[in-house]
Amino acid sequence: MSRLSRPALLTAAVSLSAGLVAVPGAAYAADTATQLSAAQMAAALKAVATTSTAAAAPGWRATMGLSGQLAGSSLFVVDPAGGVAFERFISGGHMTAEYAVGGKGLYEYLGDPASRSAVKMMRRPAVKFVFTANKALKLDAYVKEAAAAPGTVLTEDTDHAGTKTVHDDASADYRFTADGSAVTIHVNPAGLLTSAKATGDGLAITLDYNYGPQHVTVPAAAVTIGAAALEQGVAYLDMPAIVKQVARQGAADTRKAAHGRKVKVASLRTVVRRDVTALNKSLRVAMVKTKNTATGVRVYATNPWTRKTTSYTLKASGTKVVTTKNS
């Protein structure tokens, strides 16, 4: 399984809005607006990033709303004490989700039809997540790369001239335009990023932040399957077609190797076994097997969960190879 580095639509949405999002500031009794150059804006937001990153050290969460041409919502939670981060994105009735555990690996939500069909076939319909071990996973690096991370939002593509508006409660709004998107970043009196908004190209994206310890619980064993086991299950979904394909390929390769001369039984067996070995290697599952027959070889596979077998016999016959499906 490929890692869900983060929900793809979230990344695309945040990138579209210059990596920034939040809610507009409320009306304040007294405001002081200051024009900032691109360099001043970047420097000011870098300072907010430093303060926000320090506040996020015990833990933090961000919620995102996406509306307009594309609607959706996301959640990102970081639990440093537990060594876990959680991401979820929902749009159009579809969900992607992932738990990252430092020094252990990733739990990814089984949202694709093939995976869901595989666990059902494997008589494990309760499984919702696949675990991929990765002892080298560093939680700090994972979080730093997240599109919603405060430090990322405040420092990626923020060198644009704009305004800083300070309100009477000492909170502030930073506003600028990046790649056609109007961006507003709200900072509370303590100098922390609390929200932001980006609008443009028919999309409105908002992010809201909360800082403090979080508690994230990874999926239980009963609803989790290992990546290798899932890979095996998905492979067996297509077992009949796979066996048929390698049988036909073996027959074609044997005829080609004979160069128009009579096909030898030994050559047929050798070529078919070679093709089957290559197939199993590509599948990373020892699914298809061979067995010698009097005039050739049998190619077959048995699904370990359904106990159904698909089998073809290849027979050397003059310059041809006759392929027969066994009942």
PDB file of C-alpha atoms in Angstrom, residues 47-303:
ATOM      1  CA  ALA A  47       7.643  35.228  14.136  1.00  0.00           C
ATOM      2  CA  VAL A  48       4.058  34.001  14.578  1.00  0.00           C
ATOM      3  CA  ALA A  49       5.201  30.601  13.318  1.00  0.00           C
ATOM      4  CA  THR A  50       7.872  30.439  16.001  1.00  0.00           C
ATOM      5  CA  THR A  51       5.386  31.282  18.755  1.00  0.00           C
ATOM      6  CA  SER A  52       2.721  28.921  17.394  1.00  0.00           C
ATOM      7  CA  THR A  53       5.156  26.045  16.959  1.00  0.00           C
ATOM      8  CA  ALA A  54       6.249  26.412  20.586  1.00  0.00           C
ATOM      9  CA  ALA A  55       2.610  26.420  21.736  1.00  0.00           C
ATOM     10  CA  ALA A  56       1.969  23.311  19.648  1.00  0.00           C
ATOM     11  CA  ALA A  57       4.746  21.316  21.347  1.00  0.00           C
ATOM     12  CA  PRO A  58       2.386  19.612  23.890  1.00  0.00           C
ATOM     13  CA  GLY A  59      -0.141  18.903  21.132  1.00  0.00           C
ATOM     14  CA  TRP A  60      -2.554  20.616  18.749  1.00  0.00           C
ATOM     15  CA  ARG A  61      -5.461  20.116  16.377  1.00  0.00           C
ATOM     16  CA  ALA A  62      -6.620  21.836  13.220  1.00  0.00           C
ATOM     17  CA  THR A  63     -10.025  21.631  11.546  1.00  0.00           C
ATOM     18  CA  MET A  64     -10.553  22.604   7.943  1.00  0.00           C
ATOM     19  CA  GLY A  65     -13.662  23.512   5.981  1.00  0.00           C
ATOM     20  CA  LEU A  66     -13.734  23.634   2.203  1.00  0.00           C
ATOM     21  CA  SER A  67     -16.641  25.120   0.239  1.00  0.00           C
ATOM     22  CA  GLY A  68     -17.423  26.291  -3.271  1.00  0.00           C
ATOM     23  CA  GLN A  69     -16.520  24.196  -6.303  1.00  0.00           C
ATOM     24  CA  LEU A  70     -15.331  21.510  -3.903  1.00  0.00           C
ATOM     25  CA  ALA A  71     -16.854  20.861  -0.474  1.00  0.00           C
ATOM     26  CA  GLY A  72     -15.244  18.935   2.338  1.00  0.00           C
ATOM     27  CA  SER A  73     -13.827  18.944   5.829  1.00  0.00           C
ATOM     28  CA  SER A  74     -10.675  17.693   7.475  1.00  0.00           C
ATOM     29  CA  LEU A  75      -9.163  17.117  10.877  1.00  0.00           C
ATOM     30  CA  PHE A  76      -5.507  16.951  11.895  1.00  0.00           C
ATOM     31  CA  VAL A  77      -4.585  16.008  15.476  1.00  0.00           C
ATOM     32  CA  VAL A  78      -1.103  15.668  16.973  1.00  0.00           C
ATOM     33  CA  ASP A  79      -0.469  13.796  20.223  1.00  0.00           C
ATOM     34  CA  PRO A  80       3.270  14.100  20.956  1.00  0.00           C
ATOM     35  CA  ALA A  81       3.022  12.310  24.322  1.00  0.00           C
ATOM     36  CA  GLY A  82       1.471   9.291  22.642  1.00  0.00           C
ATOM     37  CA  GLY A  83       3.701   9.598  19.595  1.00  0.00           C
ATOM     38  CA  VAL A  84       0.687   9.682  17.271  1.00  0.00           C
ATOM     39  CA  ALA A  85      -0.746  12.011  14.626  1.00  0.00           C
ATOM     40  CA  PHE A  86      -4.126  11.610  12.939  1.00  0.00           C
ATOM     41  CA  GLU A  87      -5.397  12.960   9.625  1.00  0.00           C
ATOM     42  CA  ARG A  88      -8.886  12.702   8.130  1.00  0.00           C
ATOM     43  CA  PHE A  89     -10.467  14.243   5.049  1.00  0.00           C
ATOM     44  CA  ILE A  90     -14.108  13.846   3.973  1.00  0.00           C
ATOM     45  CA  SER A  91     -15.572  15.028   0.674  1.00  0.00           C
ATOM     46  CA  GLY A  92     -18.511  13.866  -1.414  1.00  0.00           C
ATOM     47  CA  GLY A  93     -19.231  10.943   0.896  1.00  0.00           C
ATOM     48  CA  HIS A  94     -15.665   9.656   0.596  1.00  0.00           C
ATOM     49  CA  MET A  95     -13.151   9.571   3.415  1.00  0.00           C
ATOM     50  CA  THR A  96      -9.413   9.179   3.720  1.00  0.00           C
ATOM     51  CA  ALA A  97      -7.799   8.791   7.130  1.00  0.00           C
ATOM     52  CA  GLU A  98      -4.416   7.914   8.538  1.00  0.00           C
ATOM     53  CA  TYR A  99      -2.715   7.427  11.894  1.00  0.00           C
ATOM     54  CA  ALA A 100       1.061   7.934  11.998  1.00  0.00           C
ATOM     55  CA  VAL A 101       2.874   6.348  14.946  1.00  0.00           C
ATOM     56  CA  GLY A 102       6.461   7.379  15.510  1.00  0.00           C
ATOM     57  CA  GLY A 103       8.905   4.462  15.345  1.00  0.00           C
ATOM     58  CA  LYS A 104       6.154   2.033  14.325  1.00  0.00           C
ATOM     59  CA  GLY A 105       4.361   2.923  11.097  1.00  0.00           C
ATOM     60  CA  LEU A 106       1.086   3.961   9.489  1.00  0.00           C
ATOM     61  CA  TYR A 107      -2.555   2.923   9.812  1.00  0.00           C
ATOM     62  CA  GLU A 108      -4.465   3.804   6.635  1.00  0.00           C
ATOM     63  CA  TYR A 109      -8.230   3.694   6.228  1.00  0.00           C
ATOM     64  CA  LEU A 110      -9.437   1.120   3.700  1.00  0.00           C
ATOM     65  CA  GLY A 111     -11.442   3.392   1.472  1.00  0.00           C
ATOM     66  CA  ASP A 112     -10.837   1.707  -1.882  1.00  0.00           C
ATOM     67  CA  PRO A 113     -13.244  -0.947  -3.246  1.00  0.00           C
ATOM     68  CA  ALA A 114     -10.540  -3.571  -3.839  1.00  0.00           C
ATOM     69  CA  SER A 115      -9.357  -3.501  -0.222  1.00  0.00           C
ATOM     70  CA  ARG A 116     -12.898  -3.648   1.126  1.00  0.00           C
ATOM     71  CA  SER A 117     -13.699  -6.588  -1.152  1.00  0.00           C
ATOM     72  CA  ALA A 118     -10.502  -8.341  -0.092  1.00  0.00           C
ATOM     73  CA  VAL A 119     -11.154  -8.190   3.662  1.00  0.00           C
ATOM     74  CA  LYS A 120     -14.729  -9.335   3.077  1.00  0.00           C
ATOM     75  CA  MET A 121     -13.456 -12.304   1.057  1.00  0.00           C
ATOM     76  CA  MET A 122     -10.932 -13.006   3.833  1.00  0.00           C
ATOM     77  CA  ARG A 123     -13.844 -13.210   6.287  1.00  0.00           C
ATOM     78  CA  ARG A 124     -12.663 -10.106   8.119  1.00  0.00           C
ATOM     79  CA  PRO A 125     -15.388  -7.587   7.228  1.00  0.00           C
ATOM     80  CA  ALA A 126     -14.801  -5.602  10.437  1.00  0.00           C
ATOM     81  CA  VAL A 127     -11.324  -4.528   9.248  1.00  0.00           C
ATOM     82  CA  LYS A 128     -11.175  -0.812   8.480  1.00  0.00           C
ATOM     83  CA  PHE A 129      -7.436  -0.055   8.525  1.00  0.00           C
ATOM     84  CA  VAL A 130      -4.246  -1.478   7.052  1.00  0.00           C
ATOM     85  CA  PHE A 131      -1.024  -1.186   9.042  1.00  0.00           C
ATOM     86  CA  THR A 132       2.298  -0.681   7.285  1.00  0.00           C
ATOM     87  CA  ALA A 133       5.292  -1.034   9.569  1.00  0.00           C
ATOM     88  CA  ASN A 134       7.925   1.703   9.370  1.00  0.00           C
ATOM     89  CA  LYS A 135      10.288   1.851  12.325  1.00  0.00           C
ATOM     90  CA  ALA A 136      12.088   4.791  10.729  1.00  0.00           C
ATOM     91  CA  LEU A 137       8.999   6.997  10.857  1.00  0.00           C
ATOM     92  CA  LYS A 138       9.748  10.212  12.751  1.00  0.00           C
ATOM     93  CA  LEU A 139       6.629  11.896  14.095  1.00  0.00           C
ATOM     94  CA  ASP A 140       8.223  15.363  14.129  1.00  0.00           C
ATOM     95  CA  ALA A 141       9.146  15.087  10.454  1.00  0.00           C
ATOM     96  CA  TYR A 142       5.712  13.717   9.564  1.00  0.00           C
ATOM     97  CA  VAL A 143       3.953  16.612  11.311  1.00  0.00           C
ATOM     98  CA  LYS A 144       6.326  19.215   9.878  1.00  0.00           C
ATOM     99  CA  GLU A 145       5.429  18.088   6.359  1.00  0.00           C
ATOM    100  CA  ALA A 146       1.685  18.276   7.021  1.00  0.00           C
ATOM    101  CA  ALA A 147      -0.164  20.868   4.971  1.00  0.00           C
ATOM    102  CA  ALA A 148      -2.075  22.025   8.071  1.00  0.00           C
ATOM    103  CA  ALA A 149       0.917  22.397  10.411  1.00  0.00           C
ATOM    104  CA  PRO A 150       1.053  25.956  11.852  1.00  0.00           C
ATOM    105  CA  GLY A 151       4.669  26.392  10.831  1.00  0.00           C
ATOM    106  CA  THR A 152       3.857  25.327   7.270  1.00  0.00           C
ATOM    107  CA  VAL A 153       0.808  27.550   6.938  1.00  0.00           C
ATOM    108  CA  LEU A 154       2.713  30.571   8.228  1.00  0.00           C
ATOM    109  CA  THR A 155       5.893  30.235   6.192  1.00  0.00           C
ATOM    110  CA  GLU A 156       5.000  28.726   2.796  1.00  0.00           C
ATOM    111  CA  ASP A 157       4.422  31.391   0.143  1.00  0.00           C
ATOM    112  CA  THR A 158       3.822  34.229   2.606  1.00  0.00           C
ATOM    113  CA  ASP A 159       6.203  36.767   1.065  1.00  0.00           C
ATOM    114  CA  HIS A 160       3.476  39.024  -0.362  1.00  0.00           C
ATOM    115  CA  ALA A 161       2.801  42.661   0.388  1.00  0.00           C
ATOM    116  CA  GLY A 162      -0.357  43.255   2.404  1.00  0.00           C
ATOM    117  CA  THR A 163      -1.719  44.665   5.613  1.00  0.00           C
ATOM    118  CA  LYS A 164      -1.512  43.998   9.326  1.00  0.00           C
ATOM    119  CA  THR A 165      -4.571  45.110  11.272  1.00  0.00           C
ATOM    120  CA  VAL A 166      -4.231  45.238  15.051  1.00  0.00           C
ATOM    121  CA  HIS A 167      -7.477  45.185  17.061  1.00  0.00           C
ATOM    122  CA  ASP A 168      -8.197  46.721  20.448  1.00  0.00           C
ATOM    123  CA  ASP A 169      -7.769  43.364  22.200  1.00  0.00           C
ATOM    124  CA  ALA A 170      -4.235  43.059  20.737  1.00  0.00           C
ATOM    125  CA  SER A 171      -5.212  40.344  18.284  1.00  0.00           C
ATOM    126  CA  ALA A 172      -4.285  40.915  14.649  1.00  0.00           C
ATOM    127  CA  ASP A 173      -5.238  40.012  11.103  1.00  0.00           C
ATOM    128  CA  TYR A 174      -2.682  39.667   8.323  1.00  0.00           C
ATOM    129  CA  ARG A 175      -4.100  39.993   4.804  1.00  0.00           C
ATOM    130  CA  PHE A 176      -2.497  39.563   1.403  1.00  0.00           C
ATOM    131  CA  THR A 177      -3.178  38.067  -2.027  1.00  0.00           C
ATOM    132  CA  ALA A 178      -1.254  35.034  -3.316  1.00  0.00           C
ATOM    133  CA  ASP A 179      -1.803  33.448  -6.718  1.00  0.00           C
ATOM    134  CA  GLY A 180      -5.227  35.035  -7.000  1.00  0.00           C
ATOM    135  CA  SER A 181      -6.380  33.944  -3.535  1.00  0.00           C
ATOM    136  CA  ALA A 182      -7.266  36.453  -0.836  1.00  0.00           C
ATOM    137  CA  VAL A 183      -5.656  35.263   2.394  1.00  0.00           C
ATOM    138  CA  THR A 184      -6.493  36.314   5.948  1.00  0.00           C
ATOM    139  CA  ILE A 185      -4.543  35.023   8.940  1.00  0.00           C
ATOM    140  CA  HIS A 186      -5.853  35.723  12.429  1.00  0.00           C
ATOM    141  CA  VAL A 187      -3.445  35.823  15.379  1.00  0.00           C
ATOM    142  CA  ASN A 188      -4.666  35.992  18.970  1.00  0.00           C
ATOM    143  CA  PRO A 189      -3.324  38.399  21.625  1.00  0.00           C
ATOM    144  CA  ALA A 190      -0.734  35.793  22.656  1.00  0.00           C
ATOM    145  CA  GLY A 191       0.708  35.809  19.140  1.00  0.00           C
ATOM    146  CA  LEU A 192      -0.664  32.381  18.139  1.00  0.00           C
ATOM    147  CA  LEU A 193      -2.182  31.415  14.822  1.00  0.00           C
ATOM    148  CA  THR A 194      -5.820  30.637  15.617  1.00  0.00           C
ATOM    149  CA  SER A 195      -7.530  30.759  12.230  1.00  0.00           C
ATOM    150  CA  ALA A 196      -7.143  31.697   8.598  1.00  0.00           C
ATOM    151  CA  LYS A 197      -9.113  31.915   5.403  1.00  0.00           C
ATOM    152  CA  ALA A 198      -8.248  31.781   1.716  1.00  0.00           C
ATOM    153  CA  THR A 199     -10.740  32.464  -1.063  1.00  0.00           C
ATOM    154  CA  GLY A 200     -10.222  32.339  -4.800  1.00  0.00           C
ATOM    155  CA  ASP A 201     -11.063  30.425  -7.978  1.00  0.00           C
ATOM    156  CA  GLY A 202     -14.454  29.450  -6.603  1.00  0.00           C
ATOM    157  CA  LEU A 203     -13.087  27.973  -3.380  1.00  0.00           C
ATOM    158  CA  ALA A 204     -13.162  29.086   0.232  1.00  0.00           C
ATOM    159  CA  ILE A 205     -10.897  27.294   2.674  1.00  0.00           C
ATOM    160  CA  THR A 206     -10.891  27.808   6.436  1.00  0.00           C
ATOM    161  CA  LEU A 207      -8.617  26.477   9.158  1.00  0.00           C
ATOM    162  CA  ASP A 208      -9.077  26.745  12.927  1.00  0.00           C
ATOM    163  CA  TYR A 209      -6.450  25.824  15.529  1.00  0.00           C
ATOM    164  CA  ASN A 210      -6.464  24.665  19.138  1.00  0.00           C
ATOM    165  CA  TYR A 211      -3.298  24.128  21.176  1.00  0.00           C
ATOM    166  CA  GLY A 212      -2.728  21.778  24.099  1.00  0.00           C
ATOM    167  CA  PRO A 213      -2.341  18.064  24.935  1.00  0.00           C
ATOM    168  CA  GLN A 214      -4.346  15.689  22.730  1.00  0.00           C
ATOM    169  CA  HIS A 215      -5.129  11.994  23.064  1.00  0.00           C
ATOM    170  CA  VAL A 216      -5.223   9.879  19.911  1.00  0.00           C
ATOM    171  CA  THR A 217      -6.013   6.150  20.086  1.00  0.00           C
ATOM    172  CA  VAL A 218      -4.820   4.007  17.171  1.00  0.00           C
ATOM    173  CA  PRO A 219      -7.168   1.406  15.635  1.00  0.00           C
ATOM    174  CA  ALA A 220      -7.603  -1.844  17.560  1.00  0.00           C
ATOM    175  CA  ALA A 221      -6.200  -5.125  16.272  1.00  0.00           C
ATOM    176  CA  ALA A 222      -9.720  -6.368  15.505  1.00  0.00           C
ATOM    177  CA  VAL A 223     -10.185  -3.683  12.859  1.00  0.00           C
ATOM    178  CA  THR A 224      -6.629  -3.748  11.482  1.00  0.00           C
ATOM    179  CA  ILE A 225      -4.865  -5.906   8.913  1.00  0.00           C
ATOM    180  CA  GLY A 226      -1.173  -6.015   8.036  1.00  0.00           C
ATOM    181  CA  ALA A 227      -0.059  -4.625   4.687  1.00  0.00           C
ATOM    182  CA  ALA A 228       1.365  -7.957   3.467  1.00  0.00           C
ATOM    183  CA  ALA A 229      -1.820  -9.843   4.352  1.00  0.00           C
ATOM    184  CA  LEU A 230      -3.985  -7.281   2.595  1.00  0.00           C
ATOM    185  CA  GLU A 231      -1.748  -7.369  -0.463  1.00  0.00           C
ATOM    186  CA  GLN A 232      -2.221 -11.138  -0.605  1.00  0.00           C
ATOM    187  CA  GLY A 233      -5.982 -10.811  -0.299  1.00  0.00           C
ATOM    188  CA  VAL A 234      -6.221  -8.200  -3.039  1.00  0.00           C
ATOM    189  CA  ALA A 235      -4.147 -10.406  -5.339  1.00  0.00           C
ATOM    190  CA  TYR A 236      -6.518 -13.348  -4.850  1.00  0.00           C
ATOM    191  CA  LEU A 237      -9.493 -11.217  -5.887  1.00  0.00           C
ATOM    192  CA  ASP A 238      -8.205 -11.486  -9.463  1.00  0.00           C
ATOM    193  CA  MET A 239      -6.958 -15.076  -9.172  1.00  0.00           C
ATOM    194  CA  PRO A 240      -9.026 -16.566 -12.069  1.00  0.00           C
ATOM    195  CA  ALA A 241      -7.918 -13.868 -14.498  1.00  0.00           C
ATOM    196  CA  ILE A 242      -4.307 -14.066 -13.321  1.00  0.00           C
ATOM    197  CA  VAL A 243      -4.072 -17.838 -13.778  1.00  0.00           C
ATOM    198  CA  LYS A 244      -5.654 -17.574 -17.226  1.00  0.00           C
ATOM    199  CA  GLN A 245      -3.249 -14.828 -18.211  1.00  0.00           C
ATOM    200  CA  VAL A 246      -0.087 -16.664 -17.142  1.00  0.00           C
ATOM    201  CA  ALA A 247      -1.256 -19.889 -18.819  1.00  0.00           C
ATOM    202  CA  ARG A 248      -1.769 -18.086 -22.121  1.00  0.00           C
ATOM    203  CA  GLN A 249       1.511 -16.228 -21.721  1.00  0.00           C
ATOM    204  CA  GLY A 250       3.353 -19.478 -21.034  1.00  0.00           C
ATOM    205  CA  ALA A 251       1.872 -21.075 -24.136  1.00  0.00           C
ATOM    206  CA  ALA A 252       2.801 -18.091 -26.304  1.00  0.00           C
ATOM    207  CA  ASP A 253       6.339 -17.910 -24.924  1.00  0.00           C
ATOM    208  CA  THR A 254       6.839 -21.647 -25.482  1.00  0.00           C
ATOM    209  CA  ARG A 255       5.764 -21.413 -29.131  1.00  0.00           C
ATOM    210  CA  LYS A 256       8.061 -18.463 -29.616  1.00  0.00           C
ATOM    211  CA  ALA A 257      10.978 -20.348 -28.086  1.00  0.00           C
ATOM    212  CA  ALA A 258      10.359 -23.310 -30.439  1.00  0.00           C
ATOM    213  CA  HIS A 259      10.882 -21.080 -33.525  1.00  0.00           C
ATOM    214  CA  GLY A 260       8.299 -22.992 -35.545  1.00  0.00           C
ATOM    215  CA  ARG A 261       9.719 -26.409 -34.678  1.00  0.00           C
ATOM    216  CA  LYS A 262       8.071 -29.157 -32.654  1.00  0.00           C
ATOM    217  CA  VAL A 263       7.392 -28.098 -29.056  1.00  0.00           C
ATOM    218  CA  LYS A 264       9.223 -30.258 -26.548  1.00  0.00           C
ATOM    219  CA  VAL A 265       7.508 -31.148 -23.283  1.00  0.00           C
ATOM    220  CA  ALA A 266      10.606 -30.264 -21.257  1.00  0.00           C
ATOM    221  CA  SER A 267      10.816 -26.854 -22.935  1.00  0.00           C
ATOM    222  CA  LEU A 268       7.126 -26.213 -22.266  1.00  0.00           C
ATOM    223  CA  ARG A 269       7.555 -26.959 -18.572  1.00  0.00           C
ATOM    224  CA  THR A 270      10.667 -24.796 -18.296  1.00  0.00           C
ATOM    225  CA  VAL A 271       9.125 -21.760 -19.997  1.00  0.00           C
ATOM    226  CA  VAL A 272       5.850 -21.950 -18.076  1.00  0.00           C
ATOM    227  CA  ARG A 273       7.633 -22.301 -14.731  1.00  0.00           C
ATOM    228  CA  ARG A 274       9.760 -19.274 -15.601  1.00  0.00           C
ATOM    229  CA  ASP A 275       6.672 -17.211 -16.414  1.00  0.00           C
ATOM    230  CA  VAL A 276       4.891 -18.325 -13.248  1.00  0.00           C
ATOM    231  CA  THR A 277       7.922 -17.481 -11.107  1.00  0.00           C
ATOM    232  CA  ALA A 278       8.106 -14.006 -12.650  1.00  0.00           C
ATOM    233  CA  LEU A 279       4.386 -13.477 -12.108  1.00  0.00           C
ATOM    234  CA  ASN A 280       4.484 -14.477  -8.450  1.00  0.00           C
ATOM    235  CA  LYS A 281       7.467 -12.196  -7.929  1.00  0.00           C
ATOM    236  CA  SER A 282       5.587  -9.261  -9.433  1.00  0.00           C
ATOM    237  CA  LEU A 283       2.551 -10.025  -7.281  1.00  0.00           C
ATOM    238  CA  ARG A 284       4.758 -10.526  -4.224  1.00  0.00           C
ATOM    239  CA  VAL A 285       2.467 -13.458  -3.464  1.00  0.00           C
ATOM    240  CA  ALA A 286       3.251 -17.125  -4.190  1.00  0.00           C
ATOM    241  CA  MET A 287      -0.179 -17.594  -5.701  1.00  0.00           C
ATOM    242  CA  VAL A 288       0.245 -19.596  -8.912  1.00  0.00           C
ATOM    243  CA  LYS A 289       1.778 -23.074  -8.941  1.00  0.00           C
ATOM    244  CA  THR A 290       2.728 -25.640 -11.581  1.00  0.00           C
ATOM    245  CA  LYS A 291       2.594 -29.424 -11.758  1.00  0.00           C
ATOM    246  CA  ASN A 292       3.940 -31.704 -14.456  1.00  0.00           C
ATOM    247  CA  THR A 293       1.560 -33.767 -16.561  1.00  0.00           C
ATOM    248  CA  ALA A 294       2.397 -36.567 -18.993  1.00  0.00           C
ATOM    249  CA  THR A 295       2.314 -34.231 -21.997  1.00  0.00           C
ATOM    250  CA  GLY A 296       3.045 -30.852 -20.470  1.00  0.00           C
ATOM    251  CA  VAL A 297       2.247 -28.890 -17.335  1.00  0.00           C
ATOM    252  CA  ARG A 298      -0.697 -27.738 -15.241  1.00  0.00           C
ATOM    253  CA  VAL A 299      -0.937 -24.161 -14.026  1.00  0.00           C
ATOM    254  CA  TYR A 300      -3.232 -23.568 -11.061  1.00  0.00           C
ATOM    255  CA  ALA A 301      -4.026 -21.574  -7.934  1.00  0.00           C
ATOM    256  CA  THR A 302      -6.344 -22.141  -4.969  1.00  0.00           C
ATOM    257  CA  ASN A 303      -7.907 -19.315  -3.018  1.00  0.00           C
TER     258      ASN A 303
END
